[in-house]
Every structure is written in structure tokens, then in C-alpha cells.
C-alpha positions as a printed Julia matrix, in Angstrom:
85×3 Matrix{Float64}:
 22.55  22.01  14.7
 22.67  22.16  18.5
 25.01  19.14  18.52
 27.42  20.81  16.11
 27.5   23.98  18.23
 28.05  21.88  21.34
 30.94  19.99  19.73
 32.55  23.24  18.54
 32.24  24.82  22.01
 33.79  21.79  23.71
 36.55  21.59  21.09
 37.41  25.26  21.61
 37.44  24.75  25.4
 39.63  21.66  25.03
 42.09  23.51  22.79
 42.2   26.47  25.18
 43.02  24.24  28.16
 45.44  22.09  26.17
 47.32  25.1   24.81
 47.32  26.84  28.19
 48.64  23.9   30.19
 49.7   21.37  27.59
 51.9   20.9   24.59
 52.34  24.5   23.51
 54.26  25.58  26.63
 56.16  22.36  27.11
 59.87  21.97  26.52
 61.24  18.64  25.27
 63.03  18.22  28.62
 59.78  18.67  30.54
 58.0   16.18  28.26
 60.81  13.65  28.71
 60.7   14.07  32.49
 56.95  13.52  32.45
 57.32  10.42  30.26
 59.93   9.01  32.64
 57.62   9.66  35.59
 54.78   7.84  33.83
 57.09   4.88  33.14
 58.19   4.76  36.8
 54.56   4.73  37.92
 53.68   2.04  35.35
 56.6   -0.1   36.54
 55.61   0.39  40.18
 52.06  -0.74  39.38
 53.22  -3.6   37.15
 51.69  -2.01  34.06
 54.79  -1.34  31.96
 53.98  -3.58  28.99
 54.0   -1.15  26.07
 57.57  -1.75  24.93
 57.13  -5.54  25.05
 53.83  -5.44  23.15
 55.19  -3.06  20.53
 58.25  -5.27  20.15
 56.02  -8.22  19.27
 54.25  -6.44  16.4
 56.59  -3.67  15.25
 57.68  -5.63  12.15
 54.11  -6.55  11.14
 53.66  -3.55   8.86
 50.47  -4.93   7.27
 48.93  -5.41  10.73
 49.89  -1.89  11.78
 48.64  -0.41   8.49
 45.3   -2.24   8.88
 44.74  -0.89  12.41
 45.8    2.62  11.41
 43.24   2.6    8.6
 40.61   1.0   10.84
 41.14   3.59  13.57
 41.1    6.5   11.13
 37.97   5.22   9.41
 36.12   4.19  12.56
 36.98   7.44  14.3
 35.51   9.44  11.43
 32.46   7.17  11.06
 31.67   7.25  14.78
 32.1   11.03  14.88
 29.74  11.51  11.93
 27.26   9.05  13.47
 27.3   10.82  16.84
 26.93  14.23  15.23
 23.89  12.85  13.42
 22.08  12.48  16.72
């Protein structure tokens, strides 16, 4: 029971911070500017690979569907497992 209370408290704190400083008060223009800044930093550091990697697999719908299901299932299973401790 302590674990559940702890998770709920941290989730509430996360949502409070996220809504205070995150997506709720963000305009699309601000989000786009931030995304462009992240891309500039990634390019500067030589880490801008996302578009190339996505381009290689974007048409593999079965592959994407598999990983979406895997992530959704594993995320839930791991969460339940951790809450069990």
C-alpha cells in the first residue's frame, strides 16, 4: 500500500510541475521554437539521426505495430511488477 501511495504522490507532483511549466501553458509557436532549438543542438553534437532512422522504417507498419504493442504491454507489465514490490 505504501508503494501505491508513493506512486500517486509522485504522479501528482509530476503533473503539477508539468502543467505549471509544461504543455498546458505552451503555445504551438513556443513548442516549435523549442523543437528547432533541440534540432540545432542535436546537429551541433552530431546526434541528429531521428529523421534518417524513421525514414528507414516508416513504411514497415508491421514492425511499428509490433513495437507499439510491445511497449504498451511491457510498460504495463513492468509498472504492475514494480508496484508489487
